[in-house]
Coordinates of C-alpha atoms and ligand atoms in Angstrom, one line a residue:
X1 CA -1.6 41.6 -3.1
X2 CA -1.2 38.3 -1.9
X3 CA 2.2 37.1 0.1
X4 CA 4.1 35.2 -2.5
X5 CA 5.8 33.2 0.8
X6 CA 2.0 31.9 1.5
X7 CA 1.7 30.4 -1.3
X8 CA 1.8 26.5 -0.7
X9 CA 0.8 24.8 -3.6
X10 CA 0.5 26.1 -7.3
X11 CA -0.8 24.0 -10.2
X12 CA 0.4 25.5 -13.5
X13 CA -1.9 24.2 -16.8
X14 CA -1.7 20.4 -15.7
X15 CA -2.2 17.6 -18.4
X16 CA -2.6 13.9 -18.0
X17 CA -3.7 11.3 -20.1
X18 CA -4.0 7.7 -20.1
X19 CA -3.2 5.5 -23.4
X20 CA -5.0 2.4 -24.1
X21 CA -5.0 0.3 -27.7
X22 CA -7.8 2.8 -28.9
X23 CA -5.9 6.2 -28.2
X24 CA -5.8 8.5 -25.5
X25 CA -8.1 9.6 -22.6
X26 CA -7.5 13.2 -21.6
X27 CA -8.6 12.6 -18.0
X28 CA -7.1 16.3 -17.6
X29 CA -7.1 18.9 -19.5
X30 CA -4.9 22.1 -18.4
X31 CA -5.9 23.4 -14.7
X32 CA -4.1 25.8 -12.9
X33 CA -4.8 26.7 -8.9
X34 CA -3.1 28.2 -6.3
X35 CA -3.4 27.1 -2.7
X36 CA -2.3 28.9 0.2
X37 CA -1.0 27.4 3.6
X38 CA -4.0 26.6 6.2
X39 CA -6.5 26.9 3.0
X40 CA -9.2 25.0 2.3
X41 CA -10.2 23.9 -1.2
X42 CA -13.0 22.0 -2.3
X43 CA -12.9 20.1 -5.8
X44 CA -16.3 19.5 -7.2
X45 CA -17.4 17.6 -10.0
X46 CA -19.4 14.5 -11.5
X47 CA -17.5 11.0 -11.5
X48 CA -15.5 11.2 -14.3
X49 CA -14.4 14.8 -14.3
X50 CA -11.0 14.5 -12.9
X51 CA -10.3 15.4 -9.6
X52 CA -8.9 11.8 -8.7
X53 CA -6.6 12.1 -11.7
X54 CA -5.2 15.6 -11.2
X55 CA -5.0 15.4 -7.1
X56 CA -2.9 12.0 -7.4
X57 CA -0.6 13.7 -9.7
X58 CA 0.1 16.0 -6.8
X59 CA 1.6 12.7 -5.2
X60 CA 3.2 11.3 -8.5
X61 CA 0.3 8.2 -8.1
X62 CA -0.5 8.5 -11.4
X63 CA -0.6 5.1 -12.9
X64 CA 2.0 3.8 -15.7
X65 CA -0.9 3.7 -18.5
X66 CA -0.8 7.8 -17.7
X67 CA 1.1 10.4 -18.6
X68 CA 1.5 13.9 -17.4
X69 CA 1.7 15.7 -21.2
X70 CA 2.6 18.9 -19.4
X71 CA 2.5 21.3 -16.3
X72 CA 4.1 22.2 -13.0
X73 CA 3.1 21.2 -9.6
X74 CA 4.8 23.7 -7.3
X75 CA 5.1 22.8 -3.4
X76 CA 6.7 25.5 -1.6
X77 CA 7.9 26.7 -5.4
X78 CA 9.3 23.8 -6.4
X79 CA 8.1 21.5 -9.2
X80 CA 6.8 18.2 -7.8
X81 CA 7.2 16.7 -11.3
X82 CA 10.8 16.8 -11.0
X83 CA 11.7 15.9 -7.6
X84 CA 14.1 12.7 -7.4
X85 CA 13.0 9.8 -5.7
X86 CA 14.2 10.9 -1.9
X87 CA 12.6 14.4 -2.1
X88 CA 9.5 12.5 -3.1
X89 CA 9.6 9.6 -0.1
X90 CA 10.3 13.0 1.8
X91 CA 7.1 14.8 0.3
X92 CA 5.1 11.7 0.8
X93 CA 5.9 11.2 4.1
X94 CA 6.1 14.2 5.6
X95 CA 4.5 17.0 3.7
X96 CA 1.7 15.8 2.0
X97 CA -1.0 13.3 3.4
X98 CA -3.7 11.7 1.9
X99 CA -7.1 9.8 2.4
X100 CA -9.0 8.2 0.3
X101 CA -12.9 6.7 0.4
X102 CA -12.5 3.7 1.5
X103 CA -10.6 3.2 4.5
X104 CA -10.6 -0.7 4.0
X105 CA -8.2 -0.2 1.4
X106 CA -5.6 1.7 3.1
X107 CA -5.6 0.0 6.3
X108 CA -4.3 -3.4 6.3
X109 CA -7.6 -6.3 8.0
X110 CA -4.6 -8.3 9.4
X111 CA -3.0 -5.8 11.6
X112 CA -4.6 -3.6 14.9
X113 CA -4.5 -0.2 14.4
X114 CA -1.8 0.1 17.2
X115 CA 0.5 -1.5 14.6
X116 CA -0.2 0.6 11.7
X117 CA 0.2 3.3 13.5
X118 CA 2.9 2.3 15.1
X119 CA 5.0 1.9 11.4
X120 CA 3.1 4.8 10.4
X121 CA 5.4 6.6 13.4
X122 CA 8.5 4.6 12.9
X123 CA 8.5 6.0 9.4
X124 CA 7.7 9.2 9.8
X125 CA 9.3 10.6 13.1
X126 CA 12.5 9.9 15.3
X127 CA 10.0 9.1 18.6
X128 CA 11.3 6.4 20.8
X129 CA 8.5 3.2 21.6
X130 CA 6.9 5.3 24.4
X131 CA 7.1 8.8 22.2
X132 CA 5.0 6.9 19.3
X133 CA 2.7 5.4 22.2
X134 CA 1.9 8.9 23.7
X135 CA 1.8 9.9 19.8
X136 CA -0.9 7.4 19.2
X137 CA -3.0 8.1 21.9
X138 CA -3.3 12.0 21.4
X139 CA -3.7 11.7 17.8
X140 CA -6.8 9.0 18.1
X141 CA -8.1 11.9 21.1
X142 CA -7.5 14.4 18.3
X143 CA -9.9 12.6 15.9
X144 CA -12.3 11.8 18.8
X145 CA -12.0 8.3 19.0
X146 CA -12.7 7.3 22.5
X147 CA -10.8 4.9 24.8
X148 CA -7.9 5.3 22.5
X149 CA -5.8 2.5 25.0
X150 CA -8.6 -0.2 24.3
X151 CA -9.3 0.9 20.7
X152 CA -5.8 0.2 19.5
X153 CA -5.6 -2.9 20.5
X154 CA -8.3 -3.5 18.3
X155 CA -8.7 -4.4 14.1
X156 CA -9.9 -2.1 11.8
X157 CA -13.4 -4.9 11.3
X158 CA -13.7 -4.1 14.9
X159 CA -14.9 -0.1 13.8
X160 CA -17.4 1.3 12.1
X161 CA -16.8 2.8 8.9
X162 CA -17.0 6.8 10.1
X163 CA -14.8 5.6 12.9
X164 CA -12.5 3.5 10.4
X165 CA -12.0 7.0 8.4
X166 CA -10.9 8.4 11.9
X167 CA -8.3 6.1 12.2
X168 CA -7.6 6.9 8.4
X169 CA -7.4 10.5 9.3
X170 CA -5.1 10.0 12.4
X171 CA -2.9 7.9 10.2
X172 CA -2.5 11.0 7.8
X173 CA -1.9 12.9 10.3
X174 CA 0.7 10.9 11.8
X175 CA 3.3 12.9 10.3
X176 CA 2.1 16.2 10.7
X177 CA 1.3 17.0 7.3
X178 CA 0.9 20.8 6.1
X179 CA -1.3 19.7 3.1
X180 CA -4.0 17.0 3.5
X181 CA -5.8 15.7 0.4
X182 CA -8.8 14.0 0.8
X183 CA -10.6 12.3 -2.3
X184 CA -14.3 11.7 -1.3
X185 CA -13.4 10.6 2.4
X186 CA -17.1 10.9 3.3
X187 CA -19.0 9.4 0.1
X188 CA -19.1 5.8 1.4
X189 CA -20.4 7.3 4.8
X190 CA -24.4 8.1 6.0
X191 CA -25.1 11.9 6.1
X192 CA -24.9 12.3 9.7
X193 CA -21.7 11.1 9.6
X194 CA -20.3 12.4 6.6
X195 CA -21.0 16.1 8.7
X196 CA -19.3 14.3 11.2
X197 CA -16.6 13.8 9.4
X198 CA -16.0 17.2 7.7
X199 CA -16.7 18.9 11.1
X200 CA -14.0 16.9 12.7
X201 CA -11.7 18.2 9.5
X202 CA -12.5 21.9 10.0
X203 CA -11.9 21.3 13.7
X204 CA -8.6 19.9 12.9
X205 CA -7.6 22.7 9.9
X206 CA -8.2 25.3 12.8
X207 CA -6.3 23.1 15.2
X208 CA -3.3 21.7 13.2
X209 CA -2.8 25.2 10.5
X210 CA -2.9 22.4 8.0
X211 CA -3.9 23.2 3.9
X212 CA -7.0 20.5 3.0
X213 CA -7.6 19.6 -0.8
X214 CA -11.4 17.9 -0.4
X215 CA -12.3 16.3 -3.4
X216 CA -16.2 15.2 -3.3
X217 CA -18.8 15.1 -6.4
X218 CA -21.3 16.5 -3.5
X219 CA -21.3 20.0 -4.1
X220 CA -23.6 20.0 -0.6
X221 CA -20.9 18.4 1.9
X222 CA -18.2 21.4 1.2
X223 CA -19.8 24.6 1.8
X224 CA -19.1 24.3 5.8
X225 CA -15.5 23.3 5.3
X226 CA -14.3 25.0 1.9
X227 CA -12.6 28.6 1.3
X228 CA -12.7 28.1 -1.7
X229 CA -14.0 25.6 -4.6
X230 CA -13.4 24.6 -8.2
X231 CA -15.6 23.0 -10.3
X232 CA -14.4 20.8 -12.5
X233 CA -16.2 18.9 -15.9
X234 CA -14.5 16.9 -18.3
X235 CA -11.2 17.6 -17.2
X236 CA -10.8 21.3 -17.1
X237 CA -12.0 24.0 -14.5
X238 CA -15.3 25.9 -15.8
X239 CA -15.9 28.1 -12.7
X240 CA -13.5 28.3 -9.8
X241 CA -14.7 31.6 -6.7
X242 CA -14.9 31.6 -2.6
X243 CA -17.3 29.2 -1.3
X244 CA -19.5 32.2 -1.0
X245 CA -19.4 33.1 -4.9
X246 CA -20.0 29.3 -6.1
X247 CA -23.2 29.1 -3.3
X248 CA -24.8 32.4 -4.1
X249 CA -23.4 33.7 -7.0
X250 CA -22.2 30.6 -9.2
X251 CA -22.7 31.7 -13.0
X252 CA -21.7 28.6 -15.0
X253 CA -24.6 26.1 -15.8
X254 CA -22.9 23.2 -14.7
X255 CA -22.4 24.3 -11.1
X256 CA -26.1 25.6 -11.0
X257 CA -27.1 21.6 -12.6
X258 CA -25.0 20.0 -9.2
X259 CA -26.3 22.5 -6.5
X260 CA -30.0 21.5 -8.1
X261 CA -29.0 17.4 -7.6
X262 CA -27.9 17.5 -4.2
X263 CA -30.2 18.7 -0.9
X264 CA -29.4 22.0 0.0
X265 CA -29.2 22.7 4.0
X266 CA -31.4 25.6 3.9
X267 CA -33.7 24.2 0.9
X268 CA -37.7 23.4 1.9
X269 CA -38.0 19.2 2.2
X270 CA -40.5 19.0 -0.4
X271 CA -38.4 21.1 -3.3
X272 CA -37.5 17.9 -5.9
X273 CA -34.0 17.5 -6.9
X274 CA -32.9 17.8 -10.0
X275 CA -30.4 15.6 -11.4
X276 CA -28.0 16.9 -14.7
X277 CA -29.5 15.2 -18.0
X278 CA -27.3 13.1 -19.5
X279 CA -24.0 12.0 -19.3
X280 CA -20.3 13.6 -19.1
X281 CA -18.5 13.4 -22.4
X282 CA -16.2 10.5 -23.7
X283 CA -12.8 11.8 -23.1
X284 CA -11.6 9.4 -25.8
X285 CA -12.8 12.1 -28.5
X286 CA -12.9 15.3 -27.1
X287 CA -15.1 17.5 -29.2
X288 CA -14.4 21.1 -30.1
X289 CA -16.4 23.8 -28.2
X290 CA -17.7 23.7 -24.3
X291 CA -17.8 20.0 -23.1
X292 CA -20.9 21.0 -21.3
X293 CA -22.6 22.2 -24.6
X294 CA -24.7 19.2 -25.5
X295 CA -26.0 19.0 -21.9
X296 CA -26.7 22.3 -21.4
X297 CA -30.0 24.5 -21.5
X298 CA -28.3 27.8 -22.5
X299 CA -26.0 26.4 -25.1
X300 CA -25.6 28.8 -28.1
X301 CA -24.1 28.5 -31.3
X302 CA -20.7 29.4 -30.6
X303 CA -20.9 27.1 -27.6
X304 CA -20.7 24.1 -29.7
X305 CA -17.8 25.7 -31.8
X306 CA -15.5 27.2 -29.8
X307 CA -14.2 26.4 -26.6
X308 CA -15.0 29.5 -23.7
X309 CA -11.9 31.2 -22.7
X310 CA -11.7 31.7 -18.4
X311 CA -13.1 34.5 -17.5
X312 CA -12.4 36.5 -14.4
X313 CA -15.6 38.3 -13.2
X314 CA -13.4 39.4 -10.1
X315 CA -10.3 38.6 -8.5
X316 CA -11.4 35.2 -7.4
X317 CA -14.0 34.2 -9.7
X318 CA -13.2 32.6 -12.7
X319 CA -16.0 31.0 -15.0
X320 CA -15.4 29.7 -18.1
X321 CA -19.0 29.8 -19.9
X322 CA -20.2 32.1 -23.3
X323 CA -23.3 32.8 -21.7
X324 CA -21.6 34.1 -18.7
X325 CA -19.0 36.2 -20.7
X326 CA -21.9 37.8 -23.3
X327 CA -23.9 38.6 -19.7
X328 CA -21.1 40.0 -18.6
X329 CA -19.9 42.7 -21.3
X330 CA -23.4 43.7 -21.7
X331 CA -23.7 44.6 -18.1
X332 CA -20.3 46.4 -18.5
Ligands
LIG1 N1 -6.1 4.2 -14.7 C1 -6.8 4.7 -15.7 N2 -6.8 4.3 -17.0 C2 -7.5 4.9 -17.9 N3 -8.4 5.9 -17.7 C3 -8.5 6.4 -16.4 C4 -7.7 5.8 -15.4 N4 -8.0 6.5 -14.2 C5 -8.9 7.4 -14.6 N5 -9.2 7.4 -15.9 C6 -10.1 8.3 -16.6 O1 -9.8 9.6 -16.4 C7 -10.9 10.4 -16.2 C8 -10.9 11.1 -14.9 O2 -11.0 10.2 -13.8 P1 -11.0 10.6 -12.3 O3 -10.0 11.6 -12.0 O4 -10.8 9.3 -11.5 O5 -12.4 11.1 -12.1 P2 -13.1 11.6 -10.7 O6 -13.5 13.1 -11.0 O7 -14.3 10.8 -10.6 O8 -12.2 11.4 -9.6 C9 -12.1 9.4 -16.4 O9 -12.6 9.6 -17.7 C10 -11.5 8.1 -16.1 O10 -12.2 7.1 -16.9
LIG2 MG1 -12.3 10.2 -7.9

């Protein structure tokens, strides 16, 4: 049985859509997860599939052409969606930290990185001037950014970009957050240092205690960092397990078509990779049935008809897939 008090985050059937003149985009489509404190959880999917959408609304950053049609967000058991301004500055600031892909867009060109810092400090903590200096120094050691006294002094054009999402990370970190979400913080970044990067991350989960949300469409880049991952496609979950069950024993099609795109670390150099066949669905018309269906190999009749209820193969693996289910109770 799992301690209800270590629960830290829990997503209850979360919808959000956007409106335009030509009707609605369900960008997401009823997911529900449960994230415990110091957990790490990987959301995996195609561009497209809504993790962007559904981990923003954890923040209330959803846009004003979006909607949240209905759900809970629950942060320490209370519902994000109705928190009043101040408990939300207060969850922003102080609870919940986020990075995003591009570090040029969250840190300002004009300003060193000692001054961004610097107000990230002022907002977040009561430290006097020499309090947020020491601060600033330890927390650019603690992303291993060297000569942290020289490098402040410097502007963000002045570092590379893995050492750019460094500062990024130090600047989350800032306020000593207890859940870090971070939406494709390595996808702009070379593969060396993308490992780089999510090394430094599990270094500092183990370190700090913090929860991590990492949100990447590279399926390859979590299995060092994640507990566990959910696989998202067209705006729902279709197979959620521990980072063990989606690597060797994922059931759903979809996850087995993004393991084949991407290279696999203990995969032979010359095995091809095989990309998913066409594209995800227009989530301006959502069609009845598995969104998956029409790009699917194993798609049977009733795929196309009725939508796959989740199925829980064990305690933490959930797969929502007809092929999987009719497996399933035949083996039973
Ligand atoms: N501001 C917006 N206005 C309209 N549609 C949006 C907006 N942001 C996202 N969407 C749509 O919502 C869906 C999910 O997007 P997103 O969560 O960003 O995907 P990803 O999984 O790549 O992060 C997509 O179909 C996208 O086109
Ligand atoms: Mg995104």
């Amino acid at each position: 049985m799992e301690e209800k008090q270590d629960v830290l985050l829990e997503m209850k059937d979360l919808s959000i859509s956007f409106y335009n003149k030509t009707g609605e985009i369900q960008a997401v489509r009823g997911i529900s997860y449960t994230l415990h404190k110091g957990e790490v959880l990987g959301i995996v999917g195609e561009s497209g599939s809504g993790k962007s959408v559904s981990s923003h609304g954890i923040l209330r950053l959803t846009p004003d052409t979006g909607k949240v049609k209905q759900g809970e967000i629950l942060f320490h058991g209370k519902d994000i969606l109705k928190m009043s301004k101040k408990e939300l500055q207060e969850l922003r600031g102080n609870k919940i930290a986020m990075i995003f892909q591009d570090p040029m867009t969250s840190l300002d060109p004009l300003f060193t990185v000692e001054y961004q810092l610097n107000e990230s400090l002022k907002k977040h903590t009561d430290l006097d001037g020499n309090g947020r200096r020491l601060r600033m120094i330890h927390l650019l050691e603690l992303v291993g950014i060297n000569q942290p006294e020289r490098r402040l002094k410097q502007y963000p054009y002045e570092f590379s970009g893995g050492m750019r999402q460094r500062v990024m990370i130090a600047m989350a970190l800032s306020c000593d957050p207890e859940l870090l979400i971070a939406d494709e913080p390595t996808t702009a970044l070379d593969v060396t240092i993308q490992a780089q990067i999510v090394e430094l991350l599990k270094e500092l989960k183990d370190k700090l205690g913090m929860a991590i949300i990492f949100i990447t469409h590279d399926l390859g880049v979590v299995s060092e960092i994640c507990d566990k991952i959910i696989v998202m496609y067209a705006g729902k979950i279709v197979e959620e397990g521990t980072s063990r069950q989606i690597f060797y024993q994922r059931c759903h099609p979809y996850t087995e078509g993004l393991l084949a795109s991407v290279p696999k670390l203990d995969s032979d150099v010359n095995e091809k990779l095989k990309p998913i066949k066409g594209n995800p669905p227009d989530m301006s018309c959502v069609k009845p049935g598995c969104a998956f269906a029409p790009r699917c190999s194993c798609a049977m009749q009733i795929c196309v008809k009725e939508e796959p209820p989740q199925y829980e193969l064990d305690d933490t693996h959930v797969v929502s897939c007809w092929q999987t289910i009719k497996k399933a109770l035949q083996d039973a």
